[in-house]
Coordinates of C-alpha atoms in Angstrom, one line a residue:
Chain K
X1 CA 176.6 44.9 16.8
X2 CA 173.4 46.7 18.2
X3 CA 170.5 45.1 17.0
X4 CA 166.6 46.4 18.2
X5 CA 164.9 43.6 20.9
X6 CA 161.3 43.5 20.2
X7 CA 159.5 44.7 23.5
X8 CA 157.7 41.2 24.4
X9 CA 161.8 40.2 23.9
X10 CA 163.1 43.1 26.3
X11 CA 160.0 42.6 29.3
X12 CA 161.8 38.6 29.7
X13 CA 165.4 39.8 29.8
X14 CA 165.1 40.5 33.4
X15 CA 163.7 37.1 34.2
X16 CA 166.4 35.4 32.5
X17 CA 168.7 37.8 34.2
X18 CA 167.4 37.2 37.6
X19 CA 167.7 33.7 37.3
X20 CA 171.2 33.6 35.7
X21 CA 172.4 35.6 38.5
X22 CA 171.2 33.9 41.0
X23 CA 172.9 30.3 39.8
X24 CA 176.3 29.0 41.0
X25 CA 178.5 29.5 38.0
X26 CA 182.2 29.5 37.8
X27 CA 184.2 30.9 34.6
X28 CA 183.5 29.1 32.4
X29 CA 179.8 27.0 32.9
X30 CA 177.8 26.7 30.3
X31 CA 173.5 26.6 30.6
X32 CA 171.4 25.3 27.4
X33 CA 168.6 27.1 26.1
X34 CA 166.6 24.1 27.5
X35 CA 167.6 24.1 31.5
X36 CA 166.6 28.4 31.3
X37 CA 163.3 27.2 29.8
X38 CA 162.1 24.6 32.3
X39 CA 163.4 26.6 34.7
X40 CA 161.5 30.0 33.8
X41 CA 158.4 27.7 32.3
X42 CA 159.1 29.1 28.8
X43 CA 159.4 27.5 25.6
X44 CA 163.2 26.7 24.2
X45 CA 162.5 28.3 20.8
X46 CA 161.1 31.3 22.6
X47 CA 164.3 31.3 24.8
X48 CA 166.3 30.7 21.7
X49 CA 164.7 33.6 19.8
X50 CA 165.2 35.6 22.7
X51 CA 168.4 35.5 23.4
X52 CA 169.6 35.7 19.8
X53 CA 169.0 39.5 20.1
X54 CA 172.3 39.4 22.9
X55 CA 175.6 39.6 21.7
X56 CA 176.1 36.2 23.7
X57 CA 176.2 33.0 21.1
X58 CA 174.6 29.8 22.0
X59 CA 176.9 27.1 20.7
X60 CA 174.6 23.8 20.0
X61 CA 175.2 21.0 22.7
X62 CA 176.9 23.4 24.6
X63 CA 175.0 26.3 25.3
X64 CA 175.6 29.6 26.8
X65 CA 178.6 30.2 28.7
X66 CA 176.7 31.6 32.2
X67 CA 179.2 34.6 32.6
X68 CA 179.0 36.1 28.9
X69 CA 175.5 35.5 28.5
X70 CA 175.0 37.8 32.3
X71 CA 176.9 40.6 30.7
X72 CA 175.4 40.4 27.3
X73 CA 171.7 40.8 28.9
X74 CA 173.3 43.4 31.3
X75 CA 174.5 45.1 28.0
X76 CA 170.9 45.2 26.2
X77 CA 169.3 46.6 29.5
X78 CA 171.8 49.0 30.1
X79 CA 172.9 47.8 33.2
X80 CA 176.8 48.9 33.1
X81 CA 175.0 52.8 32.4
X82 CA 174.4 54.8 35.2
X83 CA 171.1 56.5 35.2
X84 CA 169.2 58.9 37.4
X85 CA 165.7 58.8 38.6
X86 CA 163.1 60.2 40.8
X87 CA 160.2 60.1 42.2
X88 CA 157.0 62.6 42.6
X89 CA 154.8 61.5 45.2
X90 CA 156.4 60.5 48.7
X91 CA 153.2 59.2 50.1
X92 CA 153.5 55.5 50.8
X93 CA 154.0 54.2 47.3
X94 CA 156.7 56.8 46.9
X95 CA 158.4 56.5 50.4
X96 CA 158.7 52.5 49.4
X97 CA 160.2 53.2 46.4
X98 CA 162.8 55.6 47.5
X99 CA 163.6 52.9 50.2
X100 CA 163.9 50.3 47.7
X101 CA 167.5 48.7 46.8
X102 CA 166.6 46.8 43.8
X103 CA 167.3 49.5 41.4
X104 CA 170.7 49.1 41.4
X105 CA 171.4 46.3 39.5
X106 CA 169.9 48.0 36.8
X107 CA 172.2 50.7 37.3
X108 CA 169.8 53.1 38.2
X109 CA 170.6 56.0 41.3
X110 CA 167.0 56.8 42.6
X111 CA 168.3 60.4 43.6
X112 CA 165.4 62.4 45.1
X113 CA 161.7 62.3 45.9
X114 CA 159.2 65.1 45.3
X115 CA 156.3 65.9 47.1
X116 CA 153.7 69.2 47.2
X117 CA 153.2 68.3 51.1
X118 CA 155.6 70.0 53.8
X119 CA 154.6 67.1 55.9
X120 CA 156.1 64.3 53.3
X121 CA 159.0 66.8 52.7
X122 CA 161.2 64.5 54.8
X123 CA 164.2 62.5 53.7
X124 CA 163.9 58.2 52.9
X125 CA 166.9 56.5 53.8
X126 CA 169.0 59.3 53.0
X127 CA 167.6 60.2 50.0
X128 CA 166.0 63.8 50.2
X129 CA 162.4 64.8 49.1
X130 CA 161.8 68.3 47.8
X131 CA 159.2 70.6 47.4
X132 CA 157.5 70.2 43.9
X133 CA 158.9 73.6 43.0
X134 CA 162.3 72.3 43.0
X135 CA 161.3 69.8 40.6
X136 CA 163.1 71.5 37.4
X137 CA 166.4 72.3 39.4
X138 CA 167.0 69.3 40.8
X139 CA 166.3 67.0 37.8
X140 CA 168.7 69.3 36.1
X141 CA 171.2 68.8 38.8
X142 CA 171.1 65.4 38.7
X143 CA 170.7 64.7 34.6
X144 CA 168.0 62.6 35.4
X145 CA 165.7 61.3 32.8
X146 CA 164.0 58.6 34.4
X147 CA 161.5 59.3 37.0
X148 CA 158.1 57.3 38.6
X149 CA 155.0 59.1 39.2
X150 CA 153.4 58.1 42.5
X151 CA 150.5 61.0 42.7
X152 CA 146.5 60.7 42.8
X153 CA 145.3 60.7 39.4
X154 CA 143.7 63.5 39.0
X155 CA 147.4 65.3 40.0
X156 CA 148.9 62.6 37.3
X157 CA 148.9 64.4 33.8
X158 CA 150.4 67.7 35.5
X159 CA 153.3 66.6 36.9
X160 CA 153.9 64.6 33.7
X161 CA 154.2 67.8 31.9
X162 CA 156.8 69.4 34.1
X163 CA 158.6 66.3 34.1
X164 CA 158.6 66.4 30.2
X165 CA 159.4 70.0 30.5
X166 CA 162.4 69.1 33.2
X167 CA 164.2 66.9 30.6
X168 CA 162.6 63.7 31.5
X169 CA 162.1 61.2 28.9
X170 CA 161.1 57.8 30.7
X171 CA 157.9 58.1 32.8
X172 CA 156.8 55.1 34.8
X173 CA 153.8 56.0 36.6
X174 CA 151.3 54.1 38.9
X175 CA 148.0 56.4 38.0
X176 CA 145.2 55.0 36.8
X177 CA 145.0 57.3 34.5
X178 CA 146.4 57.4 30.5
X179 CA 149.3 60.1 30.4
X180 CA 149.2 62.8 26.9
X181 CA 152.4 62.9 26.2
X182 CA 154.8 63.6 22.8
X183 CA 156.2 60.7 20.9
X184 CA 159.8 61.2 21.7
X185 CA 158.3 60.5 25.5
X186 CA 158.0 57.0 26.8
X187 CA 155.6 55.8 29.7
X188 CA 155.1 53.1 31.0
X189 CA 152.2 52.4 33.6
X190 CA 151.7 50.4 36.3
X191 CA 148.0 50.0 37.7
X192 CA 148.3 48.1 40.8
X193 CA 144.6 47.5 41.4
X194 CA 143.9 46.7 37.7
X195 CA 146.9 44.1 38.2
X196 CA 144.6 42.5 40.7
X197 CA 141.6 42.8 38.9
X198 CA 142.5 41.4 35.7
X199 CA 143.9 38.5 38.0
X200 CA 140.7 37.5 39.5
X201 CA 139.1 38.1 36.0
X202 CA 141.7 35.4 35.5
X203 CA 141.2 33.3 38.2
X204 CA 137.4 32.4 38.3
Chain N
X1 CA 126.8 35.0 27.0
X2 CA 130.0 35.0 28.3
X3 CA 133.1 35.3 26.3
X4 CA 136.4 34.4 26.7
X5 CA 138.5 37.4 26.4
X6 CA 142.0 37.1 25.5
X7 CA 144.4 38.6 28.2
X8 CA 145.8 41.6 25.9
X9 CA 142.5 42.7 25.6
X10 CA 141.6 42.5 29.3
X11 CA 144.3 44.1 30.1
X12 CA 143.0 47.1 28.1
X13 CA 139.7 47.0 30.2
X14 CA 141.3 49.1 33.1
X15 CA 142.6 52.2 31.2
X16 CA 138.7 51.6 29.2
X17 CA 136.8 51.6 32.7
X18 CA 139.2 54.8 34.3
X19 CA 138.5 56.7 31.2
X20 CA 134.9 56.4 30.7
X21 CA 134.2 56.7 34.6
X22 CA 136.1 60.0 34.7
X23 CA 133.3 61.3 32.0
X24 CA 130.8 63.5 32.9
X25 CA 127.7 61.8 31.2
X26 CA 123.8 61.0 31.4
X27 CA 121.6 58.4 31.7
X28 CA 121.4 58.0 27.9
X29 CA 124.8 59.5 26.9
X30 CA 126.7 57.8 24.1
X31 CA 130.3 58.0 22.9
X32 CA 132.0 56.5 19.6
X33 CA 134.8 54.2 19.6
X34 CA 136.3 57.0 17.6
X35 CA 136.4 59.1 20.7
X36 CA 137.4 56.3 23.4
X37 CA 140.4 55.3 20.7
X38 CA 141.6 59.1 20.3
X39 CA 141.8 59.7 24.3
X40 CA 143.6 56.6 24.6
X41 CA 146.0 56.8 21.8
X42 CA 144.6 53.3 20.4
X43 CA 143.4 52.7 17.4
X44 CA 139.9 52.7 16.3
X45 CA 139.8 49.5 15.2
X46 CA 141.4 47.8 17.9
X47 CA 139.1 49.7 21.0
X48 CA 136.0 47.8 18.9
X49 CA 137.6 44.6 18.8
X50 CA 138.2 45.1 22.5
X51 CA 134.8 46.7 23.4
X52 CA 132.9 43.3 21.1
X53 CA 134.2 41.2 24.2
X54 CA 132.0 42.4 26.5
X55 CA 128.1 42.8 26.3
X56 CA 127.9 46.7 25.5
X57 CA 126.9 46.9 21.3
X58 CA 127.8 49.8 19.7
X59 CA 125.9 51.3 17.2
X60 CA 126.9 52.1 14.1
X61 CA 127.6 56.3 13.7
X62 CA 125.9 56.6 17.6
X63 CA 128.2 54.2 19.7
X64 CA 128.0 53.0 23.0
X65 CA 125.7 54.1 25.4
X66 CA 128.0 54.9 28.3
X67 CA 126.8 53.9 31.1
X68 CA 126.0 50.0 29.3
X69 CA 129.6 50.4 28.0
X70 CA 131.1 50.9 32.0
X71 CA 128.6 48.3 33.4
X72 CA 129.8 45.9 30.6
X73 CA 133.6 46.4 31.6
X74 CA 133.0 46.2 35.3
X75 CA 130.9 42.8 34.3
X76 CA 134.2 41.8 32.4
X77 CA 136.6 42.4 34.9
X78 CA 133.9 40.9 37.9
X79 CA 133.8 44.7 39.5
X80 CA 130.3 43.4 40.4
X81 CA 131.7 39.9 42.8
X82 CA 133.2 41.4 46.2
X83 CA 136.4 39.2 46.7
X84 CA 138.5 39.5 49.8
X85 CA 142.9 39.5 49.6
X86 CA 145.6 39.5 51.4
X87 CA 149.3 41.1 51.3
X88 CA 152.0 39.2 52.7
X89 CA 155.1 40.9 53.7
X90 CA 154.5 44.5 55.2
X91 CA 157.4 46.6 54.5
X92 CA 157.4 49.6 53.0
X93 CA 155.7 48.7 49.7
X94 CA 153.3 45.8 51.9
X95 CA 152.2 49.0 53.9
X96 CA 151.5 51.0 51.0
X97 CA 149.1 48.5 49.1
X98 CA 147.4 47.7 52.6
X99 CA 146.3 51.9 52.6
X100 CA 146.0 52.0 48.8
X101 CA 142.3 52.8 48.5
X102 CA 142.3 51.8 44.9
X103 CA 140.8 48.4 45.0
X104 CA 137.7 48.7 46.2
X105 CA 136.7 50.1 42.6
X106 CA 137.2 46.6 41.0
X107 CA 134.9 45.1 44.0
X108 CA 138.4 43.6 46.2
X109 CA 138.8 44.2 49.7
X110 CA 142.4 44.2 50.7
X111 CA 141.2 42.2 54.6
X112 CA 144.6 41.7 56.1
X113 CA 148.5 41.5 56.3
X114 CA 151.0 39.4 57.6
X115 CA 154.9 39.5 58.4
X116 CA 157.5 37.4 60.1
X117 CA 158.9 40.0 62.0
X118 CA 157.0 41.5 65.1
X119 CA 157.5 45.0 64.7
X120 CA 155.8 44.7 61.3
X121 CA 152.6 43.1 63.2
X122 CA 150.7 46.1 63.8
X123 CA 147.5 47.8 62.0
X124 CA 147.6 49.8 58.9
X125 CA 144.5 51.9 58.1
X126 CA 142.8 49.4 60.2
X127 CA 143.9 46.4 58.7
X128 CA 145.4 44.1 60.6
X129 CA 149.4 42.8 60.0
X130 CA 148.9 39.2 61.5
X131 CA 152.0 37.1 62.1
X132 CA 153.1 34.6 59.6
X133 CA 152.2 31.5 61.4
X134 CA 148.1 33.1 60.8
X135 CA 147.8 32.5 57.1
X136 CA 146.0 29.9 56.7
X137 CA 143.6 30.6 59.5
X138 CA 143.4 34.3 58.4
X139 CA 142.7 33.1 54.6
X140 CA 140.3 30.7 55.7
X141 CA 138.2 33.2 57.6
X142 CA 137.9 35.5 54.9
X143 CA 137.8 33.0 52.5
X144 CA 140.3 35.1 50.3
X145 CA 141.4 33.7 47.1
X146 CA 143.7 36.6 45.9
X147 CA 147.0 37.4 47.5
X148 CA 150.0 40.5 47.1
X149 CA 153.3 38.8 48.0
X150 CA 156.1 41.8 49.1
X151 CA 158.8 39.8 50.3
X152 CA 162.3 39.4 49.7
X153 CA 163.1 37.0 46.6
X154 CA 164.5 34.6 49.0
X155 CA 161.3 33.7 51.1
X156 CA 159.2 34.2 47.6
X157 CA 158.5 30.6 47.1
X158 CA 157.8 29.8 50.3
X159 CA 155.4 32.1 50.9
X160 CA 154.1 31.1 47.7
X161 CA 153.9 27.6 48.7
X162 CA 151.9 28.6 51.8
X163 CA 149.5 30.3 50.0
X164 CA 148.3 27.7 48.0
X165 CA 148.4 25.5 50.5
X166 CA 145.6 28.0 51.9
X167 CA 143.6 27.9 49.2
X168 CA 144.4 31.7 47.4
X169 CA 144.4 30.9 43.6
X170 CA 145.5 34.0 42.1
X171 CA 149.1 35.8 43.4
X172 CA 150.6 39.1 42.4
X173 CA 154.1 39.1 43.4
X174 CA 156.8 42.1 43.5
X175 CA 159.5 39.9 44.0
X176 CA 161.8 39.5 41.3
X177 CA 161.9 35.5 41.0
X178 CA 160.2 33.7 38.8
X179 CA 157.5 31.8 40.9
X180 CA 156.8 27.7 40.3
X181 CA 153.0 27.1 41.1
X182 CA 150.6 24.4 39.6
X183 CA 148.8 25.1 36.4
X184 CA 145.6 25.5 38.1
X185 CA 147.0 28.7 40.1
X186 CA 147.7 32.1 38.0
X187 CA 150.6 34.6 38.8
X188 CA 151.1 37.7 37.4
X189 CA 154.2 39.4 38.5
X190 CA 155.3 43.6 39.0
X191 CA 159.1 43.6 39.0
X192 CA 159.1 47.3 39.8
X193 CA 163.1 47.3 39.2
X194 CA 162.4 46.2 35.7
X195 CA 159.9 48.3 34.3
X196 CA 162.1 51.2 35.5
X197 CA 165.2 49.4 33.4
X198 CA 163.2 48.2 30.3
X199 CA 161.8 52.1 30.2
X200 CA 165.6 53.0 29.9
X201 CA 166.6 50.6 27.4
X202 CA 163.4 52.1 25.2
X203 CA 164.5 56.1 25.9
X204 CA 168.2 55.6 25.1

């Protein structure tokens, strides 16, 4: 059974993976819809609804059984398949992400960095940054098609394109900018200031 | 008048504002939501929606004059009120938000840092990495009410905790927990891990 999570569904799988994860759970414990919701601050339908698009089943006055419910989230995020990823940009953005462990338990190998500056052309934790010119070979290498863009803006849309032209077909980038790219191509963008702007819009 | 806008729609304002800033255009210069919807892959319907929140009014087969339309969207997302914040936790990613130049656009000065550990206590682009202990005396001085928290999961809450206890009312967080605060205090939460994961689930 493969059934397609709605986006807004996908975003929460992490949270209720991060929480599950970190509980005390032997073999064969069981969690209701209910104790996720208070503990995430969600509604149980919405937690219900959620979860429904897993392979785990909720039996009622039982609930989930912790361990299968893990897996099945793991499952829908794609956690058991390895994937590859870089980074282009090894200024401090990029330096902290290629020092960052917390891609793992997504199953995801940050391989390499990428940078058009000698000077930043040093290795992170043991993971080596390349000149950009190496950006085709090594993404081939590797079968990566995952990688972050942490470049100025105005650098953004180019190196987008030679990803797309390297193979890559997941773009998460932090420039403020919106990236042209084909439909088969999917970005996602993270804008770090706007983040904090629309919070103190929020926040009057 | 002032509006409430709904969050979806003030999330837009961003990629709106870096779009029509990046514009090369005159005192009097005017541009259709046709236009704005087309470099933004939104539809056209959907940018006036978004652009009827704010105090810019679009003329029918003329548009927006530009310059009302970017003053309207920095009004929206308070670009106009300087607010002061603060990053707590300065590893690698806490380093790279404290020399991220990209806030100043949206009228927030990023004033200080602060980390548990002493070799983490020392300046970054001129901003000082305070001890922990400091946070409420730090915040206080600045009178900061936004706050960046890079810590481990683990110390998440408590910094969390602290921070309200200080007085900061709006908290972006990295770490990948959910956070428990009052109602009256907004979170908005980058689980950088995540986005990279969810981006794989959608590119299988």
């Amino acid at each position: 059974m493969k059934m397609f999570v709605p986006l807004t569904t996908l975003e929460r799988y992490p949270d209720y993976l991060n929480y599950l994860r970190d509980l005390d759970y032997g073999e064969t414990d069981t969690i209701s819809s209910g104790a996720i919701a208070s503990a995430l601050g969600l509604g149980e339908v919405l937690v219900r609804k959620d979860l429904a698009f897993t392979e785990s089943v909720g039996k009622p006055r039982v609930g989930y059984v912790i361990k299968e419910l893990i897996a099945a989230l793991q499952g829908a995020l794609r956690c058991d398949v390895e994937k590859n990823a870089v980074i282009v940009g090894a200024g401090g953005l990029g330096r902290a992400l290629l020092a960052y462990g917390g891609f793992d338990k997504y199953g995801i190998n940050m391989v390499a960095g990428f940078d058009c500056d000698p000077e930043k052309q040093y290795d992170v934790c043991g993971k080596r940054v390349y000149p950009t010119e190496k950006l085709a070979d090594v993404i081939a290498e590797y079968g990566a098609k995952l990688a972050i863009i942490c470049v100025p803006s105005q650098a953004a849309q180019s190196v987008c394109d030679n990803l797309v032209a390297a193979g890559i077909t997941g773009i998460l980038t932090f420039a403020p900018v919106v990236l042209k790219v084909k439909e088969s191509i999917t970005v996602r963008q993270v804008d770090l200031a706007a983040n904090l702007a629309i919070l103190a819009s929020m926040t009057e």
